[in-house]
Amino acid sequence: MPTGAAPAPSVTSVAAAQADAACAHPVYLTIDTGHMGVAPLVADVLARQGVKATFFLANERTQAVGPRPEGSTLDDAWAPWWQQLAAQGHDFGSHTWAHVVWRADEAGGFRVQPTAGPRSGQRLHMTPADYCEQLARPARRFAQMTGQPGQTGQTGQPMRAMFRAPGGKTSPALLAAAQSCGWTHVPWTPNGFLGDELASDRFPNARLLARALKNVREGDILLMHLGIWSRQDPWAPAVLEPLIVGLKAKGLCFATLRAHPQFARIGAAPR
């Protein structure tokens, strides 16, 4: 397990933990970054439905959204949005800084392919130390974004020492390298794959909603994104709210990974 002392819990985090504990038949909604075109609408749905989620953060390319110009998910334009989510009691982990997709193990490290940043699309070699830096950099930026404005040295709410590998692609060597620098990987469960990254002509929203309502069971870790560039008919928020309502009607409730039996005890991210 990751080392490092966790900060004293805030009033918000205590309330969020109490809400997680009150969920008797949980599913765990996890949300990876994306183009952010639907991000404000997703946040509205979560607030309206009283759902707390776990977000995995990478610095991905974004659309222009309202007053926010095109940029990246962790830039200054989006910092207040993340700060608001942190204040609301959501949970947070790393998705690697440059959305680095593992492709293969090789001598001295890994063959990877970032899909964000100046080297997007290139096949690169990363050492274990390089990969650990990719995991830690979102944690440092998250602490900056969620700090209190105007207070010098304030580092804000910490990200927890958990990550999701982009595309879910890992190897035993990659997981061991991440564990060696304090990070625990969080996959999704098979029934929790909500399909928002699939082609909308073959997997329309109505089909994906029906499939999820049929298949999701207690304990599942659900996966969605804050916008997928390749999907023409956005999955969120069109499917998200009826999915939440439908799962609640089946007697399920939503908790963050702070309440998950495998991931609850993960502490603050190493930075």
Coordinates of N, CA, C and O in Angstrom, one line a residue, residues 30-150:
T30 N -16.9 5.3 -11.9 CA -15.6 5.9 -12.1 C -15.6 6.6 -13.5 O -16.2 6.1 -14.5
I31 N -15.0 7.8 -13.5 CA -15.0 8.6 -14.7 C -13.6 9.1 -15.1 O -12.9 9.7 -14.3
D32 N -13.2 8.7 -16.3 CA -11.9 9.1 -16.8 C -12.1 10.4 -17.6 O -13.1 10.7 -18.2
T33 N -11.0 11.2 -17.7 CA -11.0 12.4 -18.4 C -11.2 12.1 -19.9 O -11.1 11.0 -20.4
G34 N -11.6 13.2 -20.6 CA -11.9 13.1 -22.1 C -11.8 14.5 -22.6 O -11.2 15.4 -22.1
H35 N -12.6 14.8 -23.7 CA -12.6 16.1 -24.3 C -13.3 17.1 -23.5 O -13.3 18.3 -23.9
M36 N -14.0 16.8 -22.5 CA -14.7 17.7 -21.5 C -15.9 18.4 -22.1 O -16.5 19.2 -21.4
G37 N -16.3 18.1 -23.3 CA -17.5 18.8 -23.8 C -18.7 18.5 -23.0 O -19.6 19.4 -23.0
V38 N -18.8 17.4 -22.4 CA -20.0 17.1 -21.6 C -19.8 17.2 -20.1 O -20.7 17.0 -19.3
A39 N -18.6 17.7 -19.7 CA -18.2 17.7 -18.3 C -19.2 18.5 -17.4 O -19.6 18.0 -16.3
P40 N -19.5 19.7 -17.8 CA -20.4 20.5 -16.9 C -21.8 19.8 -16.7 O -22.4 19.8 -15.7
L41 N -22.3 19.2 -17.8 CA -23.6 18.5 -17.8 C -23.5 17.2 -16.9 O -24.4 16.9 -16.2
V42 N -22.4 16.5 -17.0 CA -22.1 15.3 -16.1 C -22.1 15.8 -14.6 O -22.8 15.1 -13.8
A43 N -21.4 16.9 -14.3 CA -21.4 17.3 -12.9 C -22.8 17.7 -12.5 O -23.2 17.5 -11.3
D44 N -23.6 18.3 -13.3 CA -25.0 18.7 -13.0 C -25.8 17.4 -12.7 O -26.6 17.4 -11.7
V45 N -25.7 16.4 -13.5 CA -26.4 15.1 -13.2 C -26.0 14.5 -11.9 O -26.8 14.1 -11.1
L46 N -24.7 14.5 -11.6 CA -24.2 13.9 -10.3 C -24.8 14.7 -9.2 O -25.2 14.1 -8.2
A47 N -24.7 16.0 -9.3 CA -25.3 16.8 -8.1 C -26.8 16.6 -8.0 O -27.3 16.5 -6.8
R48 N -27.5 16.6 -9.1 CA -28.9 16.4 -9.0 C -29.3 15.1 -8.4 O -30.3 15.0 -7.7
Q49 N -28.6 14.0 -8.7 CA -28.9 12.7 -8.3 C -28.2 12.3 -7.0 O -28.4 11.3 -6.4
G50 N -27.4 13.3 -6.4 CA -26.7 13.0 -5.2 C -25.7 11.9 -5.2 O -25.5 11.1 -4.3
V51 N -25.0 11.8 -6.4 CA -24.1 10.7 -6.6 C -22.7 11.2 -6.5 O -22.3 12.3 -7.1
K52 N -21.8 10.5 -5.8 CA -20.4 10.8 -5.8 C -19.7 9.8 -6.6 O -20.0 8.6 -6.6
A53 N -18.7 10.3 -7.4 CA -18.0 9.4 -8.3 C -16.5 9.5 -8.0 O -16.0 10.3 -7.2
T54 N -15.7 8.6 -8.7 CA -14.3 8.6 -8.6 C -13.7 9.0 -10.0 O -14.1 8.3 -11.0
F55 N -13.0 10.0 -10.0 CA -12.4 10.6 -11.3 C -10.9 10.2 -11.4 O -10.2 10.3 -10.4
F56 N -10.6 9.8 -12.6 CA -9.2 9.5 -12.9 C -8.7 10.6 -14.0 O -9.3 10.7 -15.0
L57 N -7.6 11.3 -13.6 CA -7.2 12.5 -14.3 C -6.0 12.3 -15.2 O -4.9 11.9 -14.7
A58 N -6.1 12.7 -16.4 CA -5.0 12.9 -17.3 C -5.1 14.3 -18.0 O -6.2 14.9 -17.9
N59 N -4.0 14.8 -18.5 CA -4.0 16.1 -19.1 C -4.3 16.0 -20.6 O -3.4 16.2 -21.4
E60 N -5.6 15.7 -20.9 CA -6.0 15.5 -22.3 C -6.4 16.7 -23.0 O -6.9 17.7 -22.4
R61 N -6.4 16.7 -24.3 CA -6.9 17.8 -25.2 C -8.4 17.9 -25.0 O -9.1 17.0 -24.9
T62 N -8.8 19.2 -25.0 CA -10.3 19.5 -24.7 C -10.9 20.3 -25.8 O -10.2 21.0 -26.6
Q63 N -12.2 20.2 -25.9 CA -13.0 21.1 -26.7 C -13.1 22.4 -26.0 O -12.9 22.6 -24.9
A64 N -13.6 23.4 -26.8 CA -14.1 24.7 -26.2 C -15.4 24.4 -25.5 O -16.3 23.8 -26.2
V65 N -15.6 24.8 -24.3 CA -16.8 24.5 -23.6 C -17.2 25.8 -22.9 O -16.6 26.3 -21.9
G66 N -18.3 26.4 -23.3 CA -18.8 27.7 -22.8 C -17.7 28.7 -22.9 O -17.1 28.9 -23.9
P67 N -17.3 29.4 -21.7 CA -16.3 30.4 -21.8 C -14.9 29.8 -21.8 O -13.9 30.5 -21.9
R68 N -14.8 28.5 -21.7 CA -13.4 27.8 -21.6 C -13.0 27.6 -23.0 O -13.7 26.9 -23.8
P69 N -11.8 28.0 -23.4 CA -11.3 27.8 -24.8 C -10.8 26.3 -24.9 O -10.7 25.6 -23.9
E70 N -10.4 25.9 -26.1 CA -9.7 24.7 -26.3 C -8.5 24.7 -25.5 O -7.8 25.7 -25.4
G71 N -8.1 23.6 -24.9 CA -6.9 23.5 -24.1 C -6.7 22.1 -23.6 O -6.7 21.2 -24.4
S72 N -6.6 21.9 -22.3 CA -6.3 20.6 -21.8 C -7.1 20.5 -20.4 O -7.4 21.5 -19.8
T73 N -7.3 19.2 -20.1 CA -8.2 19.0 -18.9 C -7.7 19.5 -17.6 O -8.5 19.8 -16.7
L74 N -6.4 19.7 -17.5 CA -5.9 20.1 -16.2 C -5.3 21.5 -16.3 O -4.4 21.9 -15.5
D75 N -5.7 22.3 -17.3 CA -5.2 23.7 -17.4 C -5.9 24.6 -16.5 O -6.9 24.2 -15.8
D76 N -5.5 25.9 -16.5 CA -6.1 26.8 -15.6 C -7.6 27.1 -15.8 O -8.3 27.4 -14.9
A77 N -8.1 26.9 -17.1 CA -9.5 27.1 -17.3 C -10.4 26.1 -16.6 O -11.5 26.4 -16.2
W78 N -9.8 24.9 -16.5 CA -10.6 23.8 -15.8 C -10.4 23.7 -14.3 O -11.1 23.0 -13.6
A79 N -9.4 24.4 -13.8 CA -9.0 24.3 -12.4 C -10.2 24.5 -11.5 O -10.4 23.8 -10.5
P80 N -11.0 25.6 -11.7 CA -12.1 25.8 -10.8 C -13.1 24.7 -10.8 O -13.8 24.4 -9.8
W81 N -13.3 24.1 -11.9 CA -14.3 22.9 -12.0 C -13.8 21.8 -11.2 O -14.6 21.2 -10.4
W82 N -12.5 21.4 -11.3 CA -12.0 20.4 -10.4 C -12.0 20.8 -8.9 O -12.3 19.9 -8.1
Q83 N -11.8 22.0 -8.7 CA -11.9 22.5 -7.3 C -13.3 22.3 -6.7 O -13.5 21.8 -5.6
Q84 N -14.3 22.6 -7.6 CA -15.7 22.4 -7.1 C -16.0 20.9 -6.9 O -16.6 20.6 -5.9
L85 N -15.5 20.0 -7.8 CA -15.8 18.6 -7.6 C -15.1 18.1 -6.3 O -15.7 17.3 -5.5
A86 N -13.9 18.6 -6.0 CA -13.2 18.2 -4.8 C -14.0 18.7 -3.6 O -14.2 17.9 -2.6
A87 N -14.5 19.9 -3.6 CA -15.3 20.4 -2.5 C -16.6 19.6 -2.3 O -17.1 19.6 -1.2
Q88 N -17.1 19.0 -3.4 CA -18.4 18.3 -3.3 C -18.1 16.9 -2.7 O -19.1 16.1 -2.4
G89 N -16.9 16.4 -2.6 CA -16.6 15.1 -1.9 C -16.4 14.0 -2.9 O -16.5 12.8 -2.4
H90 N -16.1 14.2 -4.1 CA -15.8 13.1 -5.0 C -14.4 12.6 -4.7 O -13.7 13.2 -3.9
D91 N -14.0 11.5 -5.4 CA -12.8 10.8 -5.1 C -11.9 10.9 -6.4 O -12.5 11.0 -7.5
F92 N -10.6 10.9 -6.3 CA -9.7 11.2 -7.4 C -8.5 10.3 -7.4 O -7.9 10.0 -6.4
G93 N -8.1 9.9 -8.7 CA -6.9 9.2 -8.9 C -6.2 9.6 -10.2 O -6.7 10.5 -10.9
S94 N -5.1 9.0 -10.5 CA -4.3 9.4 -11.7 C -4.7 8.6 -12.9 O -5.0 7.4 -12.8
H95 N -4.5 9.2 -14.1 CA -4.8 8.5 -15.4 C -3.5 8.6 -16.3 O -3.6 8.4 -17.5
T96 N -2.4 9.0 -15.7 CA -1.1 9.3 -16.3 C -1.3 10.7 -16.9 O -2.3 11.1 -17.4
W97 N -0.2 11.5 -16.9 CA -0.2 12.9 -17.3 C -0.6 13.0 -18.8 O -1.5 13.7 -19.2
A98 N 0.1 12.2 -19.7 CA -0.1 12.3 -21.1 C -0.9 11.2 -21.7 O -0.9 10.9 -22.8
H99 N -1.8 10.6 -20.8 CA -2.7 9.5 -21.2 C -1.8 8.5 -22.0 O -2.0 8.1 -23.1
V100 N -0.9 7.9 -21.2 CA 0.1 7.0 -21.8 C -0.4 5.6 -21.8 O -0.7 5.0 -20.8
V101 N -0.5 5.1 -23.1 CA -1.0 3.7 -23.3 C 0.1 2.7 -23.3 O 1.1 2.9 -24.1
W102 N 0.1 1.7 -22.5 CA 1.1 0.7 -22.5 C 1.0 -0.2 -23.7 O -0.2 -0.5 -24.1
R103 N 2.1 -0.4 -24.4 CA 2.0 -1.3 -25.6 C 2.8 -2.6 -25.5 O 2.4 -3.6 -26.0
A104 N 3.9 -2.6 -24.7 CA 4.7 -3.8 -24.6 C 5.7 -3.6 -23.5 O 6.1 -2.4 -23.2
D105 N 6.2 -4.6 -22.8 CA 7.3 -4.6 -22.0 C 8.6 -4.7 -22.9 O 8.6 -5.4 -23.9
E106 N 9.7 -4.1 -22.5 CA 10.9 -4.2 -23.2 C 12.1 -4.0 -22.2 O 11.8 -3.6 -21.0
A107 N 13.3 -4.3 -22.6 CA 14.4 -4.2 -21.7 C 14.5 -2.8 -21.1 O 14.5 -1.8 -21.7
G108 N 14.5 -2.8 -19.7 CA 14.7 -1.5 -19.0 C 13.4 -0.7 -18.9 O 13.5 0.4 -18.4
G109 N 12.3 -1.3 -19.3 CA 11.0 -0.5 -19.1 C 9.9 -1.0 -20.0 O 9.7 -2.2 -20.2
F110 N 9.3 0.0 -20.7 CA 8.1 -0.3 -21.4 C 8.0 0.5 -22.7 O 8.6 1.6 -22.8
R111 N 7.4 -0.1 -23.7 CA 7.0 0.6 -24.9 C 5.6 1.2 -24.7 O 4.7 0.5 -24.4
V112 N 5.5 2.5 -24.9 CA 4.2 3.2 -24.6 C 3.9 4.2 -25.7 O 4.7 4.5 -26.6
Q113 N 2.6 4.6 -25.7 CA 2.2 5.6 -26.7 C 1.3 6.6 -26.1 O 0.1 6.3 -25.8
P114 N 1.8 7.8 -25.8 CA 0.9 8.9 -25.3 C -0.2 9.2 -26.3 O 0.1 9.2 -27.6
T115 N -1.3 9.6 -25.9 CA -2.4 10.1 -26.8 C -2.7 11.5 -26.4 O -3.7 12.1 -26.9
A116 N -1.9 12.2 -25.6 CA -2.0 13.6 -25.3 C -0.6 14.2 -25.2 O 0.4 13.5 -25.0
G117 N -0.6 15.5 -25.3 CA 0.7 16.2 -25.2 C 1.5 16.3 -26.4 O 1.0 15.8 -27.5
P118 N 2.7 16.9 -26.4 CA 3.4 17.2 -27.6 C 3.9 15.9 -28.3 O 4.3 16.0 -29.5
R119 N 4.0 14.8 -27.7 CA 4.5 13.5 -28.3 C 3.3 12.5 -28.5 O 3.5 11.3 -28.6
S120 N 2.1 13.1 -28.6 CA 0.9 12.2 -28.9 C 1.1 11.4 -30.1 O 1.5 11.9 -31.2
G121 N 0.8 10.1 -30.0 CA 0.8 9.2 -31.1 C 2.2 8.6 -31.4 O 2.3 7.6 -32.2
Q122 N 3.2 9.0 -30.7 CA 4.5 8.4 -30.9 C 4.7 7.2 -30.0 O 4.2 7.1 -28.9
R123 N 5.5 6.3 -30.5 CA 5.9 5.1 -29.7 C 7.2 5.5 -29.0 O 8.2 5.8 -29.6
L124 N 7.2 5.4 -27.7 CA 8.3 5.8 -26.8 C 8.7 4.7 -25.9 O 7.9 3.8 -25.6
H125 N 9.9 4.8 -25.4 CA 10.4 4.0 -24.3 C 10.3 4.8 -23.0 O 10.7 5.9 -23.0
M126 N 9.8 4.1 -22.0 CA 9.7 4.7 -20.7 C 10.3 3.8 -19.7 O 10.0 2.6 -19.7
T127 N 11.2 4.3 -18.8 CA 11.7 3.5 -17.7 C 10.6 3.4 -16.6 O 9.6 4.2 -16.6
P128 N 10.7 2.5 -15.7 CA 9.8 2.6 -14.5 C 9.8 3.9 -13.9 O 8.7 4.4 -13.5
A129 N 10.9 4.6 -13.7 CA 10.9 5.9 -13.1 C 10.1 6.9 -14.0 O 9.4 7.8 -13.4
D130 N 10.2 6.8 -15.3 CA 9.5 7.7 -16.2 C 8.0 7.5 -15.9 O 7.2 8.4 -15.9
Y131 N 7.6 6.2 -15.9 CA 6.2 5.9 -15.7 C 5.7 6.4 -14.3 O 4.5 6.9 -14.2
C132 N 6.5 6.3 -13.3 CA 6.1 6.8 -12.0 C 5.9 8.3 -12.0 O 5.0 8.8 -11.4
E133 N 6.7 9.0 -12.8 CA 6.5 10.4 -12.9 C 5.2 10.7 -13.6 O 4.5 11.7 -13.3
Q134 N 4.9 9.9 -14.6 CA 3.6 10.1 -15.3 C 2.4 10.0 -14.3 O 1.4 10.7 -14.5
L135 N 2.5 9.1 -13.4 CA 1.5 8.9 -12.4 C 1.4 10.0 -11.4 O 0.3 10.5 -11.0
A136 N 2.6 10.5 -11.0 CA 2.6 11.5 -9.9 C 2.3 12.9 -10.4 O 1.8 13.7 -9.6
R137 N 2.5 13.2 -11.7 CA 2.3 14.6 -12.1 C 0.9 15.0 -12.0 O 0.6 16.2 -11.6
P138 N -0.1 14.2 -12.4 CA -1.5 14.7 -12.1 C -1.8 14.9 -10.7 O -2.6 15.8 -10.3
A139 N -1.2 14.2 -9.8 CA -1.4 14.4 -8.3 C -0.9 15.8 -7.9 O -1.5 16.5 -7.1
R140 N 0.3 16.1 -8.4 CA 0.8 17.5 -8.0 C -0.1 18.6 -8.6 O -0.4 19.6 -7.9
R141 N -0.5 18.4 -9.8 CA -1.4 19.4 -10.4 C -2.7 19.5 -9.7 O -3.3 20.6 -9.5
F142 N -3.3 18.3 -9.4 CA -4.5 18.3 -8.7 C -4.5 19.1 -7.3 O -5.4 19.8 -7.0
A143 N -3.4 18.9 -6.6 CA -3.2 19.6 -5.4 C -3.1 21.1 -5.6 O -3.7 21.9 -4.8
Q144 N -2.5 21.5 -6.7 CA -2.4 22.9 -7.0 C -3.8 23.5 -7.3 O -4.2 24.5 -6.8
M145 N -4.5 22.7 -8.1 CA -5.9 23.2 -8.6 C -6.9 23.3 -7.4 O -7.7 24.1 -7.4
T146 N -6.8 22.4 -6.5 CA -7.8 22.4 -5.4 C -7.4 23.1 -4.2 O -8.1 23.1 -3.2
G147 N -6.2 23.8 -4.2 CA -5.8 24.6 -3.1 C -6.7 25.9 -2.9 O -7.4 26.2 -3.8
Q148 N -6.6 26.5 -1.8 CA -7.4 27.7 -1.6 C -6.8 28.9 -2.2 O -5.6 29.2 -1.9
P149 N -7.5 29.6 -3.1 CA -6.9 30.8 -3.8 C -6.4 31.8 -2.8 O -7.0 32.1 -1.8
G150 N -5.2 32.3 -3.1 CA -4.6 33.4 -2.3 C -3.8 33.0 -1.1 O -3.2 33.8 -0.4

